Structure formats: structure tokens, C-alpha cells
């Protein structure tokens, strides 16, 4: 699934070659999940004060998982495609040259929305340090990727567990067209709808930026309500549960009542789980609305209006019609293509979707939905 | 109406929670003194707030239907002609941090169920409550009551201290398999840790919604740790899980398995196959949109007619009137859901007690 990723795309769907589609709608893929990487932590040094650089050199990262890196060893180095390691050294995702050659040019990506993971400060115990690293990561993305390559849009990484600092970071960056989204992780210290995070949503709404909620992060709690699973397969298959916490909390806390223009994009959690969750929340709301009287509408209505999801890693039923049912129930205008480049479970935009997906639907997912969500001008 | 449900097996029924004092009547002197001397007069968890409308359906609340076997019989068993009902007592034994207390209360709870419920109505069956804090004591409890065939299942919660597939719990599964008990996993938490991976939510409605995610974890754990490889006869019943979350989760788990199966090389089949062979789900609640529109397509996602078990989830307010089953089920499937699947899941149910 990663060794044979093509260096050049071969037309595999009708839509891209279909002469009836106007030229300007062909192959303009918007990719909602691209991961840039540092060549080394020194890439952040120019953007850190001496105080925080020395702090990092001395104390390193201390995350709420109790580890300096991820607590589950990945299935392969840096969870990346083995062909994505740059000749010039550095981790997959750190070479703009290779990213262009292997990804942007090869697939005709019009825009790739960056989502930096790794050293971004987002799960750090020390919130001051988190803020400094997040801000440096934002400078680094712009200087290393968006400035030399306008197809790549940076994310405003925010130290979300310090919401005031996060809102300041958004205000500082929002007018810069290099940035296309606010970037959080799904495992925050508290469920994402809790009031402590509202300054972030206020700032995002104020500036018309979507809030991307990418899976991962360390909350300080076990990764599931039932404790720590043993295996990476469980962690990776379980990301949808942290996405369910995000959606449930945003809805039930009334975030979308308070911020009626807020857009939230759930990234890398798949999407097959959303219909069942939505039906569940609607039923529970019928019985228990007296507990949440601040909600003026059914949960499904808030979800339909405010939530988007990136497609990768897509659930794969044996019968693709079951996948299309799920897409239909979510809404064809809510799904955004994502490749997850350069990670091992990369989705090829020309091969990831099962045969039989109507071409106008594919076009929505690959192109037009992204244009409606992200600020891409 | 009665004809439709004649001989049906209701696989999830909840007696009203006993008080610690009521349970202490089934304890030995030491533990009865402990309850008295230490003033353990309240032991409620944050699950199912007693006065919340969801916890007891209004008509059943008014009739105090969950307070006694006679009330339960009038509300469901007699009224619809059910053949059996399986009691799942949710007294929060799992919440004790002290495994000695947990074991004492588990024994008392099981004896209370036998004396106050099973002895009073021959149609009743029950799950054995386990002091899951200690796998060794859980095994002792299984062995203690294995001869009483009215207990057909051992009961744990969807959220405990560790995912259920971990090998520390395997002695429980060995004992359950040996005696023909199913493993029942019911919505609920020990509340020894937050109910989500992002901490504690504000509202009960979120807590209950999150229970479905607890089932994701438990199913993934039971499959990936190889419990069904080690215990090929074990059946797991996911009780009050919501049902429709299952197929998309299995699609995801199976896809992950195809990618990273070198991590769990003991799995000789796809997670979807293990689930179809070993996992059963009670059919209340059934998370689906109103009406019959999507129900057929949702049930088709299971790719099996053997997995669903009829349940009312009495007295929780999951349905109105008599709408106990999703609309539009084919008669053969309905028969399997109401009776045959339960008989296949609970071998102890088919034998006379």
C-alpha cells in the first residue's frame, strides 16, 4: 500500500479525462491533510527565543502521554511511505523538492493544506513552552513551505490548552494568506466543546478560518475511556472515537449556537462513524433535552451545517455501495479529499475511491468542497 | 401483539438498583458489619441519574415496574408472552477501588438476584456480576455460582481500567468458556478514569453517547489481543451499545489489519470474521434515523443474521409504546432475533436450571 505509490498519476477515473468537464474543473485537487516535517529540530531555532531554544535543548519535549514522542511504536519508520525519504536526508515530508516531485506535481494538487505533527508543542505539559513551539512551527511552515510553494497552505498551530495564547496566535496570523486553517488535535485536555476553548472558536469565526481537528494528541488521560490499548492497530483504528468526542462535545456544549459561522474539519479520523453517532445524539437529545436546554436544534442539524471530514483513511466495506450510503447520509458536500502524504496509509486521489462513485461526487470531494471550506484565495 | 413476541427472549432487563443495606442482608457477618460500621449507605455511580426521564420510562416509573419481579412481569413478560428475560444488575460493584469490597458486593449482588428475582419467576435468567478489579476473584465468583444454571452470562462494563482483551483478564474467559457463560459487556464505566480519551464531558448525554466508543475499544481489544483465537467457543454480547456503530468500525479495523497485521500475527482471520463468529449485540438501543427508511441498509452492513439479540433494555426509555424492534424486519430474521440467536449465544439458557 505504500511501496507502489506511482510517481506520475495515470488517469484511473473517468472524471479527470472526461472532455465534457470544463478544463478548469479538471484535476484541481485540494488535499486536506499533508504533513510537513522538520529536517531536524534546529529548523525551528530561527523562530525561537534563546530562552526557549535553550529550554528545549536542556529539557526536551515532555508530553501528556509521559513520553517525548508517540507512546505506540508505528508500523514503519516515522509512519511513512518507504519511498518518501528524501535523498538529501531528513524525514519524509521535510523536503519540498521531493514533496513537489512525488506528490504536488505527480497528482496535480492545486492546494495542499498542511497539518504539522511532531514538534508543535500541542501536547506539552508546559503551556508556555507549547505556545513558543507552536508559534515557531507557524513561522517555519510559512517560510519553508508556503512562501516558496504557494500551493501549500500553512496551518495556524495553536497551543489549544492555553486558549488565550491560542487566540492571540490566530489573531497574529489570520490576515496572512499563507494560512488556511486553525489546527488542533482531537485529544485535548478536556473535550473540545468545553468553555475553556471558546476563545479559539471566537477567533477562528472572527477571521473566517475553519478549525481543523486532526487525530492524535495526548490529553493526560488514557487514549480511550476504557484504558490504554496494547497495540498500534488499536490506537489507529480507535482514532474515530476521539473524533466522536470532539463532535459530541462541540454540539452538546452549544458551541455552534454561540459561534454560528464556525466551520470544523475532522482530519484523518475517517468518516464512517458519523451517521451512527448523529442518529445516537438525535435520539438521546429527544429524551434528555432538559439537560442541554441551550440547544435550539437537533444535534444532526448542527452537525450537517458545521462539520466537514477528510476522507483518509477511508473505511473499506467489501460492498462499495455501503460506503456510498454512508457518504450520502453524511452529505456529499461535507467530505474533503485527503492524502495524508507522506504517511504509510497515503490515499492516492485516483485510486482510493471505489469504482462506481459518480463522477460529480468525486469532483465535489476532490475539488469543490475544499474550495468552500478553506480560505484559498 | 402478544403473538408477535411469544416466547421471545429479552436479553437486557434491569432490576431497580438495590441499596447497600439490601445487599448486606446477603453478606456474612464481617461484611455486613463493614457496611454498617463504615456507613456505606449510598453507592451510586454517575450513570443513569435516578430521576432522569431516560433512566425509567414514564409509564414504567409510575407503575414502579422495575421494583419487583411482579412489576416486570406485568410490564413485559406477561403482557407480550416473552419466554425469558435476562437480568443485568447495574449496581456499581465496578466502582470500588478496594477489590475486597468489590468481591463482597459482587457476591451479595449475585445472591440478591438469585433470591429476590430468579427464585420469584421461573422465566427469569441473569448475568453474574464480576468484581472485575480482580480477575482471580472474578474466577472465584464464576466457580461459586456455575452450578446455578439460571446465570447464563458474566457481566462487565464497556469502560473499566484496562481494555478487556488484555491477558490479565484471560482467566475469566477460560472459566466462562468452560461453563458455557457468554461474556456480556454492558454500557457503563467504573469511572476510575475519564469516559473519553479527552477527559470528562460536561453532560450525562455525552457520557452515554461515549459508551459506544467504549465498545469500539473493547471489541478492538478482544479481537486484536487474540481472545477469540485462545477461546474459540467464547461469545461476547455487546449490551446496550447502539449497534449501528459496529460495521463502520469493523471496516476500519479490518483495513488497519491488512496494513499492520505483522503487529498481531496470531490473528489468522480478518477482524470482521472474528466479529461475525463471536460477537452479538442487543437491539435496544438501535441508533438509526426515525422511520424505516435506512434500516434495511444498516442491518445489511452487518453481513450476518446471527448477531442481533432482542432486548427491551427495560426500564430505560429507549422506545415508546410497543416499538421494541426496528420496523420492517423480515419474518425469518425476526424469529432469529427474538429467539434463535439468543439460544445459540447462551448455551446455558437451553438447559433446564
XYZ file of C-alpha atoms in Angstrom:
730
model
C 0.000 0.000 0.000
C 2.946 2.301 0.059
C 5.692 0.680 -1.962
C 3.951 1.020 -5.266
C 2.731 4.589 -4.996
C 3.097 5.953 -8.519
C 5.420 8.829 -9.228
C 3.173 10.060 -12.001
C -0.526 9.725 -11.998
C -2.193 7.569 -14.558
C -5.783 8.510 -15.294
C -7.810 5.926 -13.436
C -11.161 7.589 -13.218
C -13.409 8.838 -15.928
C -13.801 12.250 -14.459
C -10.312 13.558 -14.982
C -10.230 12.556 -18.606
C -13.806 13.392 -19.372
C -13.753 16.044 -22.095
C -17.242 17.189 -21.148
C -15.952 18.643 -17.925
C -14.647 22.160 -18.360
C -10.851 22.320 -18.323
C -10.755 24.498 -15.259
C -12.504 21.877 -13.137
C -10.188 19.038 -14.039
C -7.546 17.739 -11.696
C -7.678 20.640 -9.330
C -7.301 18.562 -6.288
C -7.462 20.076 -2.847
C -5.789 17.865 -0.291
C -6.923 18.462 3.264
C -4.131 16.624 5.074
C -0.458 16.998 4.114
C 2.245 16.566 6.712
C 5.371 18.682 6.562
C 8.263 17.607 8.762
C 11.311 19.223 10.269
C 14.688 18.170 8.835
C 15.798 18.430 12.435
C 14.587 20.412 15.454
C 17.145 23.074 14.515
C 14.737 24.115 11.755
C 12.728 25.817 14.494
C 15.708 27.574 16.078
C 15.441 30.764 13.986
C 11.912 31.255 15.270
C 12.523 30.610 18.944
C 13.881 32.974 21.534
C 17.151 31.972 23.123
C 15.238 31.211 26.304
C 13.009 28.627 24.650
C 15.696 27.157 22.414
C 17.865 26.546 25.457
C 14.894 25.187 27.340
C 14.249 22.723 24.538
C 17.927 21.753 24.333
C 18.025 21.114 28.084
C 14.627 19.694 28.904
C 13.327 18.409 25.589
C 9.682 17.675 24.974
C 7.538 16.401 27.821
C 4.149 15.310 26.574
C 0.998 14.432 28.443
C 1.458 10.827 27.368
C 4.528 10.748 29.608
C 6.701 10.196 26.561
C 8.773 12.536 24.419
C 7.252 11.033 21.259
C 4.274 8.815 20.478
C 3.509 6.062 23.020
C 2.712 3.466 20.323
C 5.601 2.415 18.065
C 4.441 2.833 14.473
C 4.242 0.157 11.839
C 7.164 1.642 9.983
C 9.740 4.436 10.408
C 8.018 7.782 11.031
C 4.776 6.068 9.940
C 5.833 6.974 6.436
C 5.929 5.591 2.929
C 9.292 3.991 2.438
C 9.756 5.844 -0.845
C 9.191 9.211 0.830
C 12.612 9.525 2.482
C 14.487 12.364 0.749
C 17.878 11.572 -0.840
C 19.255 14.709 0.741
C 18.449 13.421 4.238
C 15.799 14.402 6.732
C 12.459 12.809 7.480
C 9.641 12.213 4.993
C 7.801 15.481 4.499
C 10.881 17.621 5.154
C 11.980 18.057 1.532
C 9.964 20.496 -0.532
C 11.737 19.185 -3.601
C 10.533 15.631 -3.052
C 7.096 16.770 -1.958
C 6.696 18.611 -5.249
C 8.063 15.826 -7.373
C 6.401 12.895 -5.678
C 3.160 14.494 -4.663
C 2.147 18.000 -5.789
C 3.247 17.668 -9.426
C 2.618 13.949 -9.711
C -1.032 14.252 -8.741
C -1.874 17.721 -9.953
C -2.557 19.037 -6.470
C -3.888 22.565 -6.642
C -3.691 23.129 -2.912
C -2.350 21.041 -0.084
C -3.470 22.000 3.390
C -0.592 21.476 5.801
C -1.025 19.884 9.190
C 2.246 19.678 11.082
C 2.596 16.955 13.698
C 5.627 16.090 15.796
C 7.373 19.040 17.424
C 4.476 21.502 17.527
C 4.028 21.931 21.273
C 0.450 20.734 21.175
C 0.614 18.041 23.845
C 3.205 19.577 26.111
C 2.752 19.768 29.860
C 4.441 23.182 29.885
C 1.979 25.546 28.246
C 4.439 28.441 27.888
C 6.781 26.146 26.018
C 3.837 24.855 23.989
C 2.986 28.383 22.885
C 6.558 29.178 21.874
C 6.957 25.976 19.860
C 3.558 26.358 18.175
C 4.381 29.880 17.092
C 7.767 28.765 15.781
C 6.079 25.933 13.869
C 3.843 28.501 12.237
C 6.787 30.655 11.126
C 8.624 27.586 9.910
C 5.691 26.338 7.795
C 5.292 29.680 6.119
C 8.989 30.209 5.429
C 9.863 26.648 4.443
C 6.720 25.635 2.561
C 4.031 28.227 1.806
C 6.367 31.021 0.782
C 8.426 29.053 -1.738
C 5.421 26.919 -2.757
C 2.075 28.752 -2.801
C 0.199 25.502 -3.425
C 0.926 24.583 0.180
C -1.174 26.381 2.745
C 0.045 26.569 6.305
C -1.961 25.772 9.406
C -2.086 28.054 12.402
C -0.924 25.586 15.017
C -2.354 26.666 18.360
C -1.428 25.694 21.919
C -5.092 24.939 22.469
C -4.919 24.095 26.135
C -3.897 27.717 26.698
C -6.808 29.214 24.791
C -5.889 32.855 25.328
C -2.445 32.270 23.822
C -4.073 30.256 21.051
C -6.443 33.098 20.196
C -3.535 35.560 20.138
C -1.695 33.279 17.727
C -4.739 33.195 15.444
C -5.125 36.975 15.542
C -1.452 37.380 14.738
C -1.565 35.148 11.636
C -5.094 35.420 10.320
C -4.536 38.198 7.787
C -1.661 36.339 6.154
C -2.989 34.378 3.132
C -0.324 31.732 3.716
C -2.581 30.281 6.408
C -5.741 28.332 5.588
C -6.893 26.824 8.875
C -6.545 26.769 12.631
C -5.029 23.469 13.718
C -5.902 21.464 16.821
C -5.614 17.812 17.791
C -8.568 15.692 18.852
C -7.176 14.550 22.204
C -7.231 17.821 24.103
C -7.051 18.050 27.892
C -10.821 18.342 28.063
C -13.498 17.628 25.461
C -13.222 20.201 22.698
C -16.534 21.938 23.340
C -15.749 22.935 26.922
C -15.804 26.660 27.606
C -12.066 26.924 28.145
C -11.594 26.503 24.373
C -14.168 29.067 23.274
C -11.673 31.913 22.724
C -10.176 29.762 19.957
C -13.521 29.331 18.234
C -14.308 33.014 18.634
C -11.039 33.935 16.920
C -11.497 31.369 14.137
C -15.011 32.576 13.460
C -13.928 36.207 13.581
C -11.375 35.568 10.863
C -13.417 33.145 8.795
C -10.931 30.324 9.275
C -12.010 26.693 9.644
C -10.758 24.797 12.667
C -9.040 21.571 11.659
C -9.231 18.871 14.311
C -6.599 16.297 13.463
C -6.433 12.954 15.238
C -3.684 12.324 17.800
C -2.552 14.473 20.696
C -2.151 13.469 24.324
C -4.763 14.601 26.801
C -3.242 13.351 30.013
C -5.924 10.645 30.119
C -5.734 7.130 28.725
C -6.375 7.274 24.996
C -9.762 5.624 25.443
C -12.456 5.701 28.106
C -11.685 2.022 28.628
C -7.977 2.477 29.232
C -4.822 2.061 27.194
C -4.991 -0.498 24.396
C -1.856 -2.536 23.708
C -1.323 -2.137 20.000
C -0.829 0.438 17.290
C -3.588 -1.237 15.283
C -5.971 -0.474 18.138
C -4.779 3.076 18.519
C -5.021 3.811 14.808
C -8.402 2.120 14.413
C -9.625 3.949 17.511
C -8.961 7.486 16.346
C -12.577 7.770 15.291
C -13.548 7.601 18.962
C -11.630 10.776 19.775
C -13.338 12.400 16.783
C -16.683 11.344 18.251
C -15.768 13.068 21.490
C -14.981 16.259 19.575
C -18.246 16.270 17.642
C -20.376 15.314 20.648
C -18.802 17.929 22.871
C -18.942 20.767 20.319
C -22.618 20.050 19.736
C -23.724 19.463 23.319
C -21.859 22.404 24.811
C -23.658 24.677 22.372
C -20.535 25.838 20.547
C -22.459 26.113 17.283
C -25.192 28.158 18.952
C -22.564 30.531 20.274
C -20.470 30.585 17.062
C -22.948 30.147 14.233
C -20.380 30.641 11.465
C -17.800 28.236 12.847
C -16.559 25.507 10.480
C -14.868 22.419 11.852
C -12.939 19.892 9.782
C -12.272 16.479 11.303
C -8.986 15.271 9.851
C -7.678 11.716 9.497
C -10.414 10.102 11.512
C -12.238 8.503 8.601
C -15.924 9.279 8.368
C -17.930 6.044 8.544
C -18.661 6.573 12.238
C -20.517 9.858 11.820
C -24.018 8.666 10.790
C -24.343 6.276 13.747
C -23.138 8.966 16.136
C -25.541 11.509 14.671
C -28.526 9.185 14.966
C -27.493 8.362 18.518
C -27.203 12.012 19.522
C -30.570 12.871 17.991
C -32.280 10.070 19.895
C -30.602 10.973 23.165
C -31.469 14.617 22.642
C -35.130 13.692 22.319
C -35.006 12.072 25.758
C -32.628 14.384 27.550
C -33.041 17.824 26.110
C -33.788 19.193 29.565
C -30.125 18.663 30.389
C -28.985 20.778 27.420
C -31.656 23.471 27.077
C -29.153 25.789 25.398
C -29.522 23.709 22.218
C -32.140 25.138 19.907
C -31.924 22.482 17.231
C -31.348 18.757 16.930
C -27.724 17.592 17.009
C -27.984 16.381 13.412
C -28.740 19.893 12.241
C -25.632 21.361 13.864
C -23.524 18.531 12.513
C -24.884 18.895 8.978
C -24.139 22.587 8.990
C -20.802 22.861 10.796
C -18.821 19.641 10.407
C -16.671 18.522 7.467
C -14.499 15.417 7.351
C -11.437 14.464 5.362
C -11.705 11.103 3.662
C -8.447 9.368 4.565
C -8.183 6.747 5.992
C -11.389 5.741 4.315
C -13.399 2.854 5.693
C -13.498 -0.011 3.203
C -16.589 -2.230 3.251
C -16.482 -5.147 0.839
C -19.508 -3.734 -0.943
C -18.707 -0.164 -2.009
C -22.389 0.686 -2.096
C -22.304 0.581 1.684
C -19.609 3.249 1.606
C -21.680 5.357 -0.768
C -24.666 5.009 1.582
C -22.558 6.406 4.397
C -21.323 9.262 2.224
C -24.886 10.033 1.249
C -26.037 10.033 4.885
C -23.224 12.413 5.843
C -23.764 14.664 2.835
C -21.694 14.774 -0.356
C -20.774 18.375 0.311
C -19.176 17.525 3.682
C -16.312 15.269 2.565
C -12.878 16.585 1.659
C -10.236 14.510 -0.032
C -7.029 13.998 1.952
C -3.928 12.006 1.058
C -2.067 12.059 4.385
C 1.179 12.413 2.407
C 3.847 11.189 3.249
C 2.431 8.665 5.684
C 2.228 4.946 5.048
C -1.531 4.866 4.675
C -1.413 7.521 1.948
C -4.507 7.736 -0.249
C -3.952 8.171 -3.970
C -6.694 10.501 -5.240
C -7.064 8.413 -8.392
C -7.180 5.027 -6.704
C -8.534 5.486 -3.211
C -12.193 5.797 -4.134
C -14.044 2.658 -5.163
C -15.282 2.256 -8.701
C -18.858 3.311 -9.083
C -18.557 6.632 -7.290
C -20.434 9.056 -9.557
C -18.035 11.479 -11.156
C -19.851 14.557 -9.944
C -19.493 13.230 -6.407
C -15.803 12.608 -6.891
C -15.424 16.125 -8.197
C -17.108 17.502 -5.100
C -14.823 15.546 -2.812
C -11.609 16.230 -4.698
C -12.206 19.875 -5.510
C -15.281 21.896 -4.856
C -15.922 21.056 -1.209
C -12.405 22.141 -0.261
C -12.894 25.428 -2.027
C -15.978 26.076 0.048
C -14.277 25.339 3.350
C -10.758 26.714 3.139
C -9.706 30.259 2.526
C -7.667 29.655 -0.607
C -7.597 32.973 -2.437
C -49.448 -8.038 19.778
C -48.635 -10.844 22.151
C -48.351 -13.298 19.306
C -45.527 -11.344 17.723
C -43.342 -11.729 20.775
C -44.471 -15.118 22.043
C -41.510 -16.953 23.622
C -39.156 -14.089 22.823
C -36.002 -13.832 24.924
C -35.430 -10.360 26.292
C -31.655 -10.133 26.608
C -31.338 -6.921 28.601
C -33.510 -6.098 31.588
C -32.508 -4.054 34.614
C -33.863 -4.570 38.097
C -34.018 -1.421 40.185
C -30.686 -0.988 41.937
C -30.576 -2.491 45.424
C -29.298 -0.347 48.259
C -26.104 -1.372 50.044
C -28.279 -2.200 53.034
C -30.438 -4.552 50.994
C -27.318 -6.236 49.671
C -25.795 -6.502 53.131
C -28.551 -8.948 54.054
C -26.755 -11.368 51.682
C -23.323 -10.809 53.258
C -21.509 -12.655 56.010
C -21.147 -11.037 59.425
C -17.846 -9.344 58.676
C -19.062 -7.581 55.558
C -22.493 -6.802 56.992
C -20.709 -5.118 59.904
C -18.432 -3.308 57.499
C -21.350 -1.834 55.595
C -22.956 -0.799 58.874
C -19.898 0.461 60.749
C -18.375 2.334 57.830
C -21.702 3.852 56.880
C -21.786 2.601 53.289
C -25.398 3.636 52.884
C -25.090 5.138 49.393
C -23.227 3.604 46.489
C -24.456 5.185 43.279
C -22.442 5.988 40.187
C -22.932 8.878 37.781
C -24.608 6.534 35.297
C -28.388 6.669 34.798
C -29.374 9.515 37.158
C -32.315 8.105 39.088
C -34.806 10.850 38.258
C -33.756 11.455 34.651
C -36.514 10.637 32.155
C -34.187 8.358 30.206
C -33.496 6.133 33.207
C -37.037 4.810 33.644
C -39.757 5.100 31.011
C -42.569 7.287 32.379
C -45.298 4.636 32.387
C -42.986 2.090 33.986
C -41.862 4.653 36.544
C -45.417 5.327 37.500
C -46.117 1.617 37.892
C -42.843 1.033 39.802
C -42.411 -1.736 37.278
C -38.672 -2.151 37.821
C -39.014 -2.615 41.588
C -40.114 -6.240 41.661
C -40.415 -9.403 39.556
C -44.196 -8.941 39.589
C -43.877 -5.421 38.215
C -41.523 -6.582 35.487
C -43.834 -9.447 34.606
C -46.831 -7.156 34.291
C -44.954 -4.611 32.184
C -43.328 -7.007 29.717
C -43.204 -10.772 30.297
C -46.913 -11.416 30.821
C -48.012 -8.658 28.539
C -46.076 -9.841 25.498
C -45.609 -13.505 26.315
C -41.824 -13.450 26.471
C -40.251 -16.784 27.244
C -37.338 -15.429 29.222
C -35.739 -12.204 30.356
C -32.070 -11.833 31.267
C -31.404 -9.547 34.214
C -28.371 -7.293 34.164
C -27.963 -5.645 37.548
C -26.048 -2.386 37.277
C -25.252 -1.900 40.961
C -21.803 -0.274 40.603
C -19.628 -3.032 42.018
C -17.027 -1.991 39.448
C -16.606 1.434 41.019
C -14.982 0.199 44.240
C -11.263 0.876 44.387
C -10.927 -1.826 47.048
C -11.127 -5.270 45.461
C -12.189 -6.824 48.763
C -15.259 -4.620 48.893
C -15.857 -5.283 45.209
C -15.792 -9.028 45.745
C -18.086 -8.816 48.781
C -20.616 -6.671 46.932
C -20.432 -8.816 43.786
C -21.226 -11.940 45.837
C -24.047 -10.146 47.605
C -25.443 -8.742 44.361
C -25.489 -12.144 42.714
C -27.112 -13.773 45.740
C -29.645 -10.940 45.926
C -30.526 -11.504 42.245
C -30.961 -15.226 42.857
C -33.134 -14.808 45.973
C -35.140 -11.687 45.142
C -35.635 -12.205 41.412
C -34.729 -15.592 39.967
C -36.469 -17.508 42.758
C -39.643 -15.482 42.198
C -40.239 -16.067 38.473
C -39.039 -19.143 36.578
C -38.787 -17.190 33.327
C -36.003 -15.012 34.678
C -32.339 -15.543 33.953
C -29.408 -13.334 34.961
C -25.848 -12.269 34.421
C -23.246 -12.836 37.092
C -21.780 -9.546 38.215
C -17.986 -9.800 38.395
C -15.570 -7.943 40.675
C -13.502 -7.137 37.596
C -10.953 -5.282 39.738
C -9.534 -8.732 40.454
C -9.551 -11.375 37.713
C -8.755 -14.049 40.326
C -11.756 -13.128 42.453
C -13.880 -12.916 39.326
C -12.964 -16.508 38.553
C -13.829 -17.496 42.139
C -17.259 -15.928 41.710
C -17.843 -17.758 38.433
C -16.888 -21.064 40.030
C -19.030 -20.348 43.081
C -22.208 -19.972 41.039
C -21.511 -22.054 37.935
C -23.862 -24.772 39.160
C -26.823 -22.371 39.150
C -27.819 -22.522 35.504
C -30.138 -19.580 35.811
C -26.990 -17.475 35.453
C -26.251 -17.526 31.745
C -23.669 -14.782 31.305
C -20.885 -12.975 33.143
C -21.192 -9.208 33.168
C -18.588 -6.453 32.822
C -18.773 -2.824 31.743
C -17.769 -1.148 28.499
C -15.282 1.042 30.338
C -13.020 -0.284 33.060
C -9.414 0.177 33.987
C -7.965 -1.667 31.009
C -9.285 -2.923 27.698
C -10.819 -6.361 28.135
C -8.609 -8.202 25.673
C -5.529 -7.892 27.889
C -4.154 -11.196 29.058
C -4.701 -10.354 32.729
C -8.416 -10.994 32.082
C -7.975 -14.289 30.265
C -8.596 -16.500 33.328
C -12.114 -15.046 33.366
C -12.647 -16.101 29.764
C -11.255 -19.562 30.424
C -13.756 -20.027 33.260
C -16.624 -18.557 31.245
C -15.904 -20.761 28.260
C -15.555 -23.858 30.464
C -19.003 -23.350 31.978
C -20.753 -22.054 28.866
C -21.231 -18.475 30.036
C -21.327 -15.712 27.455
C -19.298 -12.594 28.256
C -21.718 -9.682 28.485
C -20.241 -6.216 28.069
C -22.755 -3.601 29.134
C -22.680 0.171 28.636
C -21.204 1.797 31.705
C -17.964 2.808 33.335
C -16.139 2.018 36.536
C -15.404 5.748 36.495
C -11.867 5.016 37.558
C -10.834 7.236 34.687
C -12.419 9.680 32.270
C -15.049 8.281 29.920
C -13.341 9.778 26.875
C -9.739 9.925 25.739
C -10.052 13.693 26.060
C -11.235 13.764 29.636
C -14.588 14.214 31.323
C -17.519 15.674 29.380
C -19.950 18.107 30.977
C -23.234 16.281 30.477
C -24.727 12.853 31.083
C -25.946 12.855 27.494
C -22.284 12.964 26.395
C -21.307 10.258 28.845
C -23.991 7.986 27.450
C -23.068 8.847 23.858
C -19.446 7.999 24.697
C -20.381 4.482 25.781
C -20.472 3.486 22.112
C -16.821 4.478 21.875
C -16.113 2.262 24.867
C -17.468 -0.637 22.842
C -15.125 0.251 19.969
C -12.220 -0.103 22.363
C -13.411 -3.367 23.883
C -14.169 -5.016 20.582
C -10.835 -3.935 19.109
C -9.053 -5.201 22.191
C -10.826 -8.570 22.364
C -10.113 -9.192 18.697
C -6.569 -7.832 18.455
C -5.283 -9.460 21.638
C -6.365 -12.823 20.269
C -9.036 -13.691 22.837
C -11.106 -15.467 20.187
C -8.102 -17.412 18.963
C -7.425 -18.594 22.506
C -11.098 -19.181 23.457
C -12.822 -20.316 20.266
C -16.138 -21.069 21.976
C -16.466 -17.730 23.746
C -19.362 -15.492 22.741
C -19.330 -11.804 23.584
C -22.583 -9.885 23.862
C -22.355 -6.128 23.485
C -25.307 -4.922 25.527
C -26.872 -1.513 25.031
C -24.149 -0.480 22.582
C -26.292 1.162 19.880
C -25.474 -1.430 17.167
C -25.045 0.751 14.069
C -21.547 1.889 15.059
C -20.265 -1.646 14.551
C -19.930 -2.147 10.775
C -18.002 1.071 10.055
C -15.662 0.305 12.928
C -15.054 -3.183 11.581
C -14.377 -1.782 8.110
C -11.741 0.407 9.656
C -10.265 -2.283 11.886
C -10.070 -4.762 9.013
C -8.355 -2.195 6.822
C -5.835 -1.418 9.567
C -5.261 -5.151 9.999
C -4.468 -5.558 6.324
C -1.866 -2.811 6.719
C -0.225 -3.626 10.044
C -1.036 -7.254 10.756
C 2.605 -8.054 11.481
C 1.918 -6.489 14.880
C -0.741 -9.094 15.739
C 0.444 -12.181 13.858
C -1.778 -14.543 15.879
C -4.829 -13.260 14.035
C -5.382 -15.840 11.330
C -8.538 -14.195 10.010
C -9.891 -10.750 9.364
C -11.348 -8.896 12.360
C -14.685 -8.924 10.549
C -14.730 -12.726 10.606
C -13.927 -12.876 14.301
C -16.729 -10.429 14.964
C -19.292 -12.388 12.977
C -18.361 -15.623 14.733
C -18.072 -14.337 18.292
C -19.868 -11.023 18.757
C -23.556 -10.493 19.415
C -25.407 -7.237 20.032
C -28.620 -6.447 21.866
C -31.067 -4.484 19.750
C -32.022 -1.661 22.124
C -30.971 0.982 21.664
C -30.660 0.797 17.907
C -29.080 4.016 16.690
C -30.893 4.735 13.450
C -32.871 7.566 11.931
C -36.606 7.694 12.612
C -38.814 5.562 10.392
C -37.937 2.552 8.317
C -36.026 4.315 5.531
C -32.453 3.190 6.174
C -32.988 0.237 8.480
C -32.580 -2.461 5.868
C -29.359 -0.969 4.601
C -27.978 -0.511 8.112
C -28.729 -4.121 9.060
C -27.256 -5.371 5.776
C -23.953 -3.817 6.810
C -23.649 -6.495 9.491
C -23.431 -9.187 6.775
C -24.964 -11.648 9.221
C -28.387 -12.633 10.537
C -26.919 -14.260 13.614
C -25.576 -11.262 15.505
C -28.639 -9.465 16.835
C -30.444 -10.276 20.064
C -33.812 -8.940 21.093
C -33.819 -6.681 24.153
C -36.137 -4.133 25.677
C -33.480 -2.525 27.884
C -36.288 -2.280 30.436
C -36.814 0.103 32.228
C -34.590 2.522 30.285
C -36.614 4.701 27.949
C -35.359 3.554 24.566
C -38.653 3.225 22.712
C -42.219 4.408 23.002
C -45.307 2.236 23.089
C -44.549 -1.229 21.796
C -41.983 -0.312 19.145
C -39.457 -2.743 20.541
C -37.960 -3.769 17.196
C -36.850 -1.781 14.164
C -39.541 -1.515 11.538
C -39.727 -3.770 8.515
C -37.810 -6.880 9.610
C -38.390 -9.987 7.529
C -40.236 -12.735 9.493
C -37.302 -15.199 9.414
C -34.872 -12.572 10.661
C -37.343 -11.523 13.318
C -37.637 -15.083 14.581
C -33.831 -15.323 14.817
C -33.573 -12.032 16.653
C -36.356 -12.846 19.078
C -35.419 -16.420 19.935
C -32.910 -18.447 17.943
C -29.913 -16.151 18.181
C -30.230 -15.966 21.954
C -30.425 -19.736 22.257
C -27.263 -20.026 20.176
C -25.497 -17.355 22.211
C -26.418 -18.614 25.661
C -25.965 -22.393 25.817
C -26.966 -22.366 29.487
C -30.336 -20.922 28.531
C -31.410 -24.012 26.635
C -30.873 -26.369 29.562
C -33.287 -26.627 32.418
C -31.929 -24.940 35.512
